[in-house]
PDB file of C-alpha atoms in Angstrom:
ATOM      1  CA  ASN A   1     114.343  77.961 146.706  1.00 66.00           C
ATOM      2  CA  ALA A   2     112.931  75.450 144.313  1.00 81.00           C
ATOM      3  CA  GLY A   3     109.791  74.617 146.477  1.00 95.00           C
ATOM      4  CA  VAL A   4     107.526  72.027 144.444  1.00 97.00           C
ATOM      5  CA  THR A   5     109.221  70.870 141.513  1.00 97.00           C
ATOM      6  CA  GLN A   6     107.271  68.013 139.387  1.00 96.00           C
ATOM      7  CA  THR A   7     108.137  66.283 136.323  1.00 96.00           C
ATOM      8  CA  PRO A   8     107.792  65.797 133.687  1.00 97.00           C
ATOM      9  CA  LYS A   9     105.772  69.225 131.981  1.00 96.00           C
ATOM     10  CA  PHE A  10     104.877  67.187 129.397  1.00 97.00           C
ATOM     11  CA  GLN A  11     103.571  64.056 128.881  1.00 97.00           C
ATOM     12  CA  VAL A  12     101.871  62.091 125.501  1.00 97.00           C
ATOM     13  CA  LEU A  13     100.430  58.914 126.181  1.00 97.00           C
ATOM     14  CA  LYS A  14      98.464  55.541 123.973  1.00 97.00           C
ATOM     15  CA  THR A  15      95.849  53.996 126.087  1.00 97.00           C
ATOM     16  CA  GLY A  16      97.284  51.030 128.255  1.00 97.00           C
ATOM     17  CA  GLN A  17     100.800  52.876 128.321  1.00 97.00           C
ATOM     18  CA  SER A  18     101.773  53.272 132.419  1.00 96.00           C
ATOM     19  CA  MET A  19     103.994  56.445 133.551  1.00 96.00           C
ATOM     20  CA  THR A  20     104.928  58.087 136.809  1.00 97.00           C
ATOM     21  CA  LEU A  21     104.659  61.958 137.352  1.00 98.00           C
ATOM     22  CA  GLN A  22     107.426  62.587 140.124  1.00 97.00           C
ATOM     23  CA  CYS A  23     106.915  65.565 143.185  1.00 98.00           C
ATOM     24  CA  ALA A  24     109.795  66.694 145.425  1.00 97.00           C
ATOM     25  CA  GLN A  25     109.316  69.912 147.273  1.00 97.00           C
ATOM     26  CA  ASP A  26     112.045  71.379 149.809  1.00 96.00           C
ATOM     27  CA  MET A  27     110.267  73.362 152.390  1.00 95.00           C
ATOM     28  CA  ASN A  28     109.718  70.755 154.910  1.00 95.00           C
ATOM     29  CA  HIS A  29     106.371  70.211 154.648  1.00 95.00           C
ATOM     30  CA  ASN A  30     104.727  67.754 155.561  1.00 94.00           C
ATOM     31  CA  SER A  31     101.269  67.510 153.273  1.00 93.00           C
ATOM     32  CA  MET A  32     101.649  66.402 149.961  1.00 95.00           C
ATOM     33  CA  TYR A  33      98.466  66.285 147.352  1.00 95.00           C
ATOM     34  CA  TRP A  34      98.201  65.309 143.807  1.00 97.00           C
ATOM     35  CA  TYR A  35      95.969  67.891 141.947  1.00 97.00           C
ATOM     36  CA  ARG A  36      94.047  67.578 138.309  1.00 97.00           C
ATOM     37  CA  GLN A  37      92.482  70.101 136.521  1.00 96.00           C
ATOM     38  CA  ASP A  38      89.892  70.499 133.643  1.00 93.00           C
ATOM     39  CA  PRO A  39      88.534  72.620 131.878  1.00 85.00           C
ATOM     40  CA  GLY A  40      85.312  74.225 133.755  1.00 78.00           C
ATOM     41  CA  MET A  41      85.683  71.964 136.448  1.00 80.00           C
ATOM     42  CA  GLY A  42      88.373  73.815 139.163  1.00 84.00           C
ATOM     43  CA  LEU A  43      90.679  71.408 140.775  1.00 93.00           C
ATOM     44  CA  ARG A  44      90.012  67.624 141.890  1.00 94.00           C
ATOM     45  CA  LEU A  45      92.244  65.994 144.310  1.00 94.00           C
ATOM     46  CA  ILE A  46      93.480  62.894 143.088  1.00 96.00           C
ATOM     47  CA  TYR A  47      95.272  61.574 146.727  1.00 96.00           C
ATOM     48  CA  TYR A  48      96.764  63.469 149.539  1.00 94.00           C
ATOM     49  CA  SER A  49      99.259  62.430 151.753  1.00 94.00           C
ATOM     50  CA  ALA A  50      98.820  64.166 155.240  1.00 91.00           C
ATOM     51  CA  SER A  51     102.107  63.003 157.019  1.00 90.00           C
ATOM     52  CA  GLU A  52     105.209  60.822 155.724  1.00 89.00           C
ATOM     53  CA  GLY A  53     104.073  56.955 155.931  1.00 89.00           C
ATOM     54  CA  THR A  54     100.281  57.820 154.923  1.00 93.00           C
ATOM     55  CA  THR A  55      97.918  58.480 152.018  1.00 95.00           C
ATOM     56  CA  ASP A  56      94.657  58.696 151.442  1.00 94.00           C
ATOM     57  CA  LYS A  57      92.312  58.861 148.269  1.00 95.00           C
ATOM     58  CA  GLY A  58      90.736  61.928 147.028  1.00 93.00           C
ATOM     59  CA  GLU A  59      88.074  62.918 145.062  1.00 91.00           C
ATOM     60  CA  VAL A  60      88.968  60.968 141.894  1.00 95.00           C
ATOM     61  CA  PRO A  61      91.463  58.486 142.930  1.00 97.00           C
ATOM     62  CA  ASN A  62      90.440  55.549 140.200  1.00 96.00           C
ATOM     63  CA  GLY A  63      92.864  54.787 137.647  1.00 96.00           C
ATOM     64  CA  TYR A  64      96.160  56.507 140.070  1.00 97.00           C
ATOM     65  CA  ASN A  65      97.507  55.183 142.670  1.00 97.00           C
ATOM     66  CA  VAL A  66     100.344  57.172 144.804  1.00 97.00           C
ATOM     67  CA  SER A  67     103.432  56.879 146.843  1.00 97.00           C
ATOM     68  CA  ARG A  68     104.407  58.862 149.427  1.00 96.00           C
ATOM     69  CA  LEU A  69     108.408  58.085 149.324  1.00 89.00           C
ATOM     70  CA  ASN A  70     109.824  60.066 151.869  1.00 95.00           C
ATOM     71  CA  LYS A  71     109.092  63.701 153.429  1.00 95.00           C
ATOM     72  CA  ARG A  72     110.020  65.020 150.168  1.00 96.00           C
ATOM     73  CA  GLU A  73     108.348  63.013 147.690  1.00 97.00           C
ATOM     74  CA  PHE A  74     105.058  62.459 146.814  1.00 97.00           C
ATOM     75  CA  SER A  75     104.741  60.293 143.170  1.00 97.00           C
ATOM     76  CA  LEU A  76     101.222  59.299 140.969  1.00 98.00           C
ATOM     77  CA  ARG A  77     101.286  56.870 138.890  1.00 98.00           C
ATOM     78  CA  LEU A  78      98.991  55.673 136.075  1.00 97.00           C
ATOM     79  CA  GLU A  79      98.873  52.214 135.588  1.00 93.00           C
ATOM     80  CA  SER A  80      96.811  51.802 132.655  1.00 96.00           C
ATOM     81  CA  ALA A  81      96.413  55.386 131.158  1.00 96.00           C
ATOM     82  CA  ALA A  82      92.912  56.213 129.528  1.00 97.00           C
ATOM     83  CA  PRO A  83      91.450  59.068 127.227  1.00 97.00           C
ATOM     84  CA  SER A  84      89.747  60.376 130.547  1.00 96.00           C
ATOM     85  CA  GLN A  85      93.655  60.651 132.675  1.00 97.00           C
ATOM     86  CA  THR A  86      94.069  63.775 129.836  1.00 97.00           C
ATOM     87  CA  SER A  87      94.425  66.691 131.973  1.00 97.00           C
ATOM     88  CA  VAL A  88      97.031  68.750 133.662  1.00 97.00           C
ATOM     89  CA  TYR A  89      98.453  67.243 137.110  1.00 98.00           C
ATOM     90  CA  PHE A  90      99.243  69.609 140.014  1.00 98.00           C
ATOM     91  CA  CYS A  91     101.375  68.418 142.797  1.00 98.00           C
ATOM     92  CA  ALA A  92     101.073  70.688 146.141  1.00 96.00           C
ATOM     93  CA  SER A  93     102.539  70.865 149.762  1.00 95.00           C
ATOM     94  CA  SER A  94     101.276  72.284 153.078  1.00 93.00           C
ATOM     95  CA  GLU A  95     102.806  72.435 156.413  1.00 90.00           C
ATOM     96  CA  ALA A  96     100.215  70.481 157.290  1.00 81.00           C
ATOM     97  CA  ARG A  97      96.013  70.215 156.960  1.00 78.00           C
ATOM     98  CA  GLY A  98      94.298  71.803 158.744  1.00 80.00           C
ATOM     99  CA  LEU A  99      91.839  75.118 158.581  1.00 74.00           C
ATOM    100  CA  TYR A 100      94.554  77.888 157.852  1.00 77.00           C
ATOM    101  CA  GLU A 101      96.482  75.516 155.165  1.00 85.00           C
ATOM    102  CA  LYS A 102      98.318  77.328 152.497  1.00 91.00           C
ATOM    103  CA  LEU A 103      99.196  74.967 149.620  1.00 94.00           C
ATOM    104  CA  PHE A 104     102.283  75.639 147.053  1.00 96.00           C
ATOM    105  CA  PHE A 105     101.802  74.052 143.792  1.00 97.00           C
ATOM    106  CA  GLY A 106     104.182  72.522 141.422  1.00 97.00           C
ATOM    107  CA  SER A 107     104.403  74.068 137.720  1.00 97.00           C
ATOM    108  CA  GLY A 108     102.043  71.480 136.913  1.00 97.00           C
ATOM    109  CA  THR A 109     102.064  68.521 134.263  1.00 97.00           C
ATOM    110  CA  GLN A 110      99.943  68.766 130.780  1.00 96.00           C
ATOM    111  CA  LEU A 111      98.912  64.965 129.807  1.00 97.00           C
ATOM    112  CA  SER A 112      97.818  63.707 127.138  1.00 97.00           C
ATOM    113  CA  VAL A 113      96.400  59.928 126.648  1.00 97.00           C
ATOM    114  CA  LEU A 114      95.500  59.270 122.740  1.00 96.00           C
TER     115      LEU A 114
ATOM    116  CA  ARG B   1      74.820  71.954 143.168  1.00 72.00           C
ATOM    117  CA  LYS B   2      78.453  72.676 143.780  1.00 82.00           C
ATOM    118  CA  GLU B   3      80.083  73.308 146.741  1.00 89.00           C
ATOM    119  CA  VAL B   4      81.897  76.294 145.412  1.00 93.00           C
ATOM    120  CA  GLU B   5      80.234  78.177 142.705  1.00 94.00           C
ATOM    121  CA  GLN B   6      81.983  81.292 140.964  1.00 95.00           C
ATOM    122  CA  ASP B   7      81.030  82.853 137.625  1.00 94.00           C
ATOM    123  CA  PRO B   8      83.585  81.602 135.271  1.00 93.00           C
ATOM    124  CA  GLY B   9      83.669  85.293 133.294  1.00 92.00           C
ATOM    125  CA  PRO B  10      85.408  86.829 131.426  1.00 95.00           C
ATOM    126  CA  PHE B  11      85.048  89.969 133.066  1.00 96.00           C
ATOM    127  CA  ASN B  12      86.657  92.149 130.375  1.00 97.00           C
ATOM    128  CA  VAL B  13      87.481  95.346 132.466  1.00 97.00           C
ATOM    129  CA  PRO B  14      89.538  98.650 131.484  1.00 98.00           C
ATOM    130  CA  GLU B  15      92.685  99.607 133.035  1.00 98.00           C
ATOM    131  CA  GLY B  16      92.153 101.690 136.120  1.00 98.00           C
ATOM    132  CA  ALA B  17      88.838  99.825 136.278  1.00 98.00           C
ATOM    133  CA  THR B  18      87.199  98.482 140.029  1.00 98.00           C
ATOM    134  CA  VAL B  19      85.897  94.688 139.690  1.00 97.00           C
ATOM    135  CA  ALA B  20      84.733  92.794 142.037  1.00 96.00           C
ATOM    136  CA  PHE B  21      83.890  89.085 141.592  1.00 93.00           C
ATOM    137  CA  ASN B  22      81.826  86.676 144.163  1.00 96.00           C
ATOM    138  CA  CYS B  23      81.891  82.774 145.125  1.00 96.00           C
ATOM    139  CA  THR B  24      79.544  81.205 146.620  1.00 96.00           C
ATOM    140  CA  TYR B  25      79.409  78.335 149.121  1.00 95.00           C
ATOM    141  CA  SER B  26      77.165  75.651 150.245  1.00 93.00           C
ATOM    142  CA  ASN B  27      78.760  74.508 153.021  1.00 88.00           C
ATOM    143  CA  SER B  28      77.675  76.474 155.957  1.00 87.00           C
ATOM    144  CA  ALA B  29      80.313  74.576 158.052  1.00 85.00           C
ATOM    145  CA  SER B  30      83.089  76.295 156.586  1.00 87.00           C
ATOM    146  CA  GLN B  31      85.405  78.133 157.955  1.00 86.00           C
ATOM    147  CA  SER B  32      88.537  79.110 155.882  1.00 91.00           C
ATOM    148  CA  PHE B  33      88.602  80.913 152.869  1.00 94.00           C
ATOM    149  CA  PHE B  34      91.524  81.920 150.637  1.00 95.00           C
ATOM    150  CA  TRP B  35      91.789  83.984 146.809  1.00 97.00           C
ATOM    151  CA  TYR B  36      94.024  82.004 145.188  1.00 97.00           C
ATOM    152  CA  ARG B  37      95.633  83.336 142.129  1.00 98.00           C
ATOM    153  CA  GLN B  38      96.159  81.553 138.511  1.00 97.00           C
ATOM    154  CA  ASP B  39      98.142  82.862 134.861  1.00 96.00           C
ATOM    155  CA  CYS B  40      97.383  81.411 131.740  1.00 92.00           C
ATOM    156  CA  ARG B  41      99.236  77.959 131.791  1.00 87.00           C
ATOM    157  CA  LYS B  42     100.276  78.367 135.297  1.00 94.00           C
ATOM    158  CA  GLU B  43     100.198  76.808 138.861  1.00 96.00           C
ATOM    159  CA  PRO B  44      97.664  78.963 141.497  1.00 97.00           C
ATOM    160  CA  LYS B  45      99.335  80.931 143.999  1.00 97.00           C
ATOM    161  CA  LEU B  46      97.688  82.055 146.994  1.00 96.00           C
ATOM    162  CA  LEU B  47      96.441  86.100 146.874  1.00 96.00           C
ATOM    163  CA  MET B  48      95.224  86.371 150.147  1.00 95.00           C
ATOM    164  CA  SER B  49      93.043  84.943 153.258  1.00 92.00           C
ATOM    165  CA  VAL B  50      89.648  86.044 153.783  1.00 93.00           C
ATOM    166  CA  TYR B  51      89.378  87.090 157.779  1.00 84.00           C
ATOM    167  CA  SER B  52      85.947  87.101 158.999  1.00 85.00           C
ATOM    168  CA  SER B  53      86.146  90.960 159.516  1.00 87.00           C
ATOM    169  CA  GLY B  54      87.617  91.432 156.080  1.00 88.00           C
ATOM    170  CA  ASN B  55      90.829  92.342 154.362  1.00 92.00           C
ATOM    171  CA  GLU B  56      92.579  94.603 152.539  1.00 94.00           C
ATOM    172  CA  ASP B  57      95.929  93.934 150.602  1.00 94.00           C
ATOM    173  CA  GLY B  58      96.827  97.302 148.545  1.00 96.00           C
ATOM    174  CA  ARG B  59      94.771  97.339 146.052  1.00 97.00           C
ATOM    175  CA  PHE B  60      92.235  93.708 146.835  1.00 97.00           C
ATOM    176  CA  THR B  61      90.183  93.738 149.455  1.00 97.00           C
ATOM    177  CA  ALA B  62      88.335  90.306 150.287  1.00 96.00           C
ATOM    178  CA  GLN B  63      85.352  90.173 152.680  1.00 96.00           C
ATOM    179  CA  LEU B  64      83.262  87.211 153.644  1.00 95.00           C
ATOM    180  CA  ASN B  65      79.240  87.060 154.275  1.00 94.00           C
ATOM    181  CA  ARG B  66      78.278  84.232 156.735  1.00 93.00           C
ATOM    182  CA  ALA B  67      74.422  84.998 156.223  1.00 93.00           C
ATOM    183  CA  SER B  68      74.241  84.444 152.461  1.00 94.00           C
ATOM    184  CA  GLN B  69      77.543  82.676 152.205  1.00 95.00           C
ATOM    185  CA  TYR B  70      80.031  84.259 149.913  1.00 95.00           C
ATOM    186  CA  ILE B  71      82.976  85.785 149.310  1.00 96.00           C
ATOM    187  CA  SER B  72      84.196  88.388 147.397  1.00 97.00           C
ATOM    188  CA  LEU B  73      87.597  89.928 145.964  1.00 97.00           C
ATOM    189  CA  LEU B  74      87.741  93.499 145.253  1.00 97.00           C
ATOM    190  CA  ILE B  75      90.070  94.718 142.904  1.00 98.00           C
ATOM    191  CA  ARG B  76      90.671  98.237 142.791  1.00 98.00           C
ATOM    192  CA  ASP B  77      92.734 100.438 140.146  1.00 98.00           C
ATOM    193  CA  SER B  78      92.874  97.023 138.103  1.00 98.00           C
ATOM    194  CA  LYS B  79      96.629  96.754 136.002  1.00 98.00           C
ATOM    195  CA  LEU B  80      97.162  94.978 132.854  1.00 98.00           C
ATOM    196  CA  SER B  81      99.168  91.829 135.534  1.00 97.00           C
ATOM    197  CA  ASP B  82      95.875  91.542 136.795  1.00 98.00           C
ATOM    198  CA  SER B  83      94.661  89.678 133.793  1.00 98.00           C
ATOM    199  CA  ALA B  84      94.665  85.765 135.467  1.00 97.00           C
ATOM    200  CA  THR B  85      91.967  83.488 136.654  1.00 97.00           C
ATOM    201  CA  TYR B  86      91.253  84.118 140.257  1.00 97.00           C
ATOM    202  CA  LEU B  87      90.248  80.608 142.213  1.00 96.00           C
ATOM    203  CA  CYS B  88      88.323  80.790 145.165  1.00 96.00           C
ATOM    204  CA  VAL B  89      89.203  78.153 148.172  1.00 95.00           C
ATOM    205  CA  VAL B  90      87.044  77.146 150.868  1.00 93.00           C
ATOM    206  CA  ILE B  91      88.181  74.546 153.573  1.00 89.00           C
ATOM    207  CA  SER B  92      85.446  73.037 156.068  1.00 78.00           C
ATOM    208  CA  ASP B  93      86.322  72.444 159.628  1.00 67.00           C
ATOM    209  CA  SER B  94      84.944  68.775 159.790  1.00 69.00           C
ATOM    210  CA  SER B  95      87.553  67.182 157.522  1.00 72.00           C
ATOM    211  CA  TYR B  96      90.261  70.000 156.695  1.00 76.00           C
ATOM    212  CA  LYS B  97      89.068  69.482 153.037  1.00 81.00           C
ATOM    213  CA  LEU B  98      89.920  71.892 150.513  1.00 87.00           C
ATOM    214  CA  ILE B  99      87.322  72.968 148.066  1.00 91.00           C
ATOM    215  CA  PHE B 100      88.263  74.727 145.009  1.00 93.00           C
ATOM    216  CA  GLY B 101      85.596  76.877 142.604  1.00 94.00           C
ATOM    217  CA  SER B 102      86.152  76.890 138.737  1.00 93.00           C
ATOM    218  CA  GLY B 103      87.556  79.711 138.932  1.00 95.00           C
ATOM    219  CA  THR B 104      86.685  82.893 137.432  1.00 96.00           C
ATOM    220  CA  ARG B 105      88.637  84.828 135.016  1.00 96.00           C
ATOM    221  CA  LEU B 106      90.055  88.555 134.178  1.00 98.00           C
ATOM    222  CA  LEU B 107      90.674  90.280 131.285  1.00 97.00           C
ATOM    223  CA  VAL B 108      92.082  93.787 132.059  1.00 98.00           C
ATOM    224  CA  ARG B 109      92.672  96.016 128.416  1.00 97.00           C
ATOM    225  CA  PRO B 110      94.677  98.639 127.875  1.00 96.00           C
TER     226      PRO B 110
END
């Protein structure tokens, strides 16, 4: 099983450029997430989708948009990249939101915005 | 004050040592607790859940202290392969919001 697959692994953008990070899971999970990880800050939730057809803002949604294309896929779009968006991005999925939720992560995307 | 706080370390220990990390949380309504492990430049992976009665998985023991609002992870007989960053995760009962600590880095030396 591939688990959670996200692409690309690395990306360099210029300020103002746009791009979409792709994420797909093959575990039939209902919930999907996008996190960013910065040194000393821990993982911060950008957006999540509790189930197919729904999306909600997380802790740091500004500058991002998401699309839950179907149950398997959840994409993250940067419309106009800024240097503050330089980070490592992780997609994750879980069976469902709840008290005993266990996340499965993709391998990450290292994004640099110059 | 951060909702979940961890000592960033690094904890530098010799192989075979016993090492323990704590993670404090500020929301007394927190209900679920987990430890994730993250290797350098890799994704986090679930290490173990933390139950009220404490739980053990091989060399790893996790404990919860609700009165003092912290969880702990004890690693016995440390191996070189235990070198990683250990993230604690807390879930509140009201919003099912997962909150990650920023991690404690462990280095196990030969």
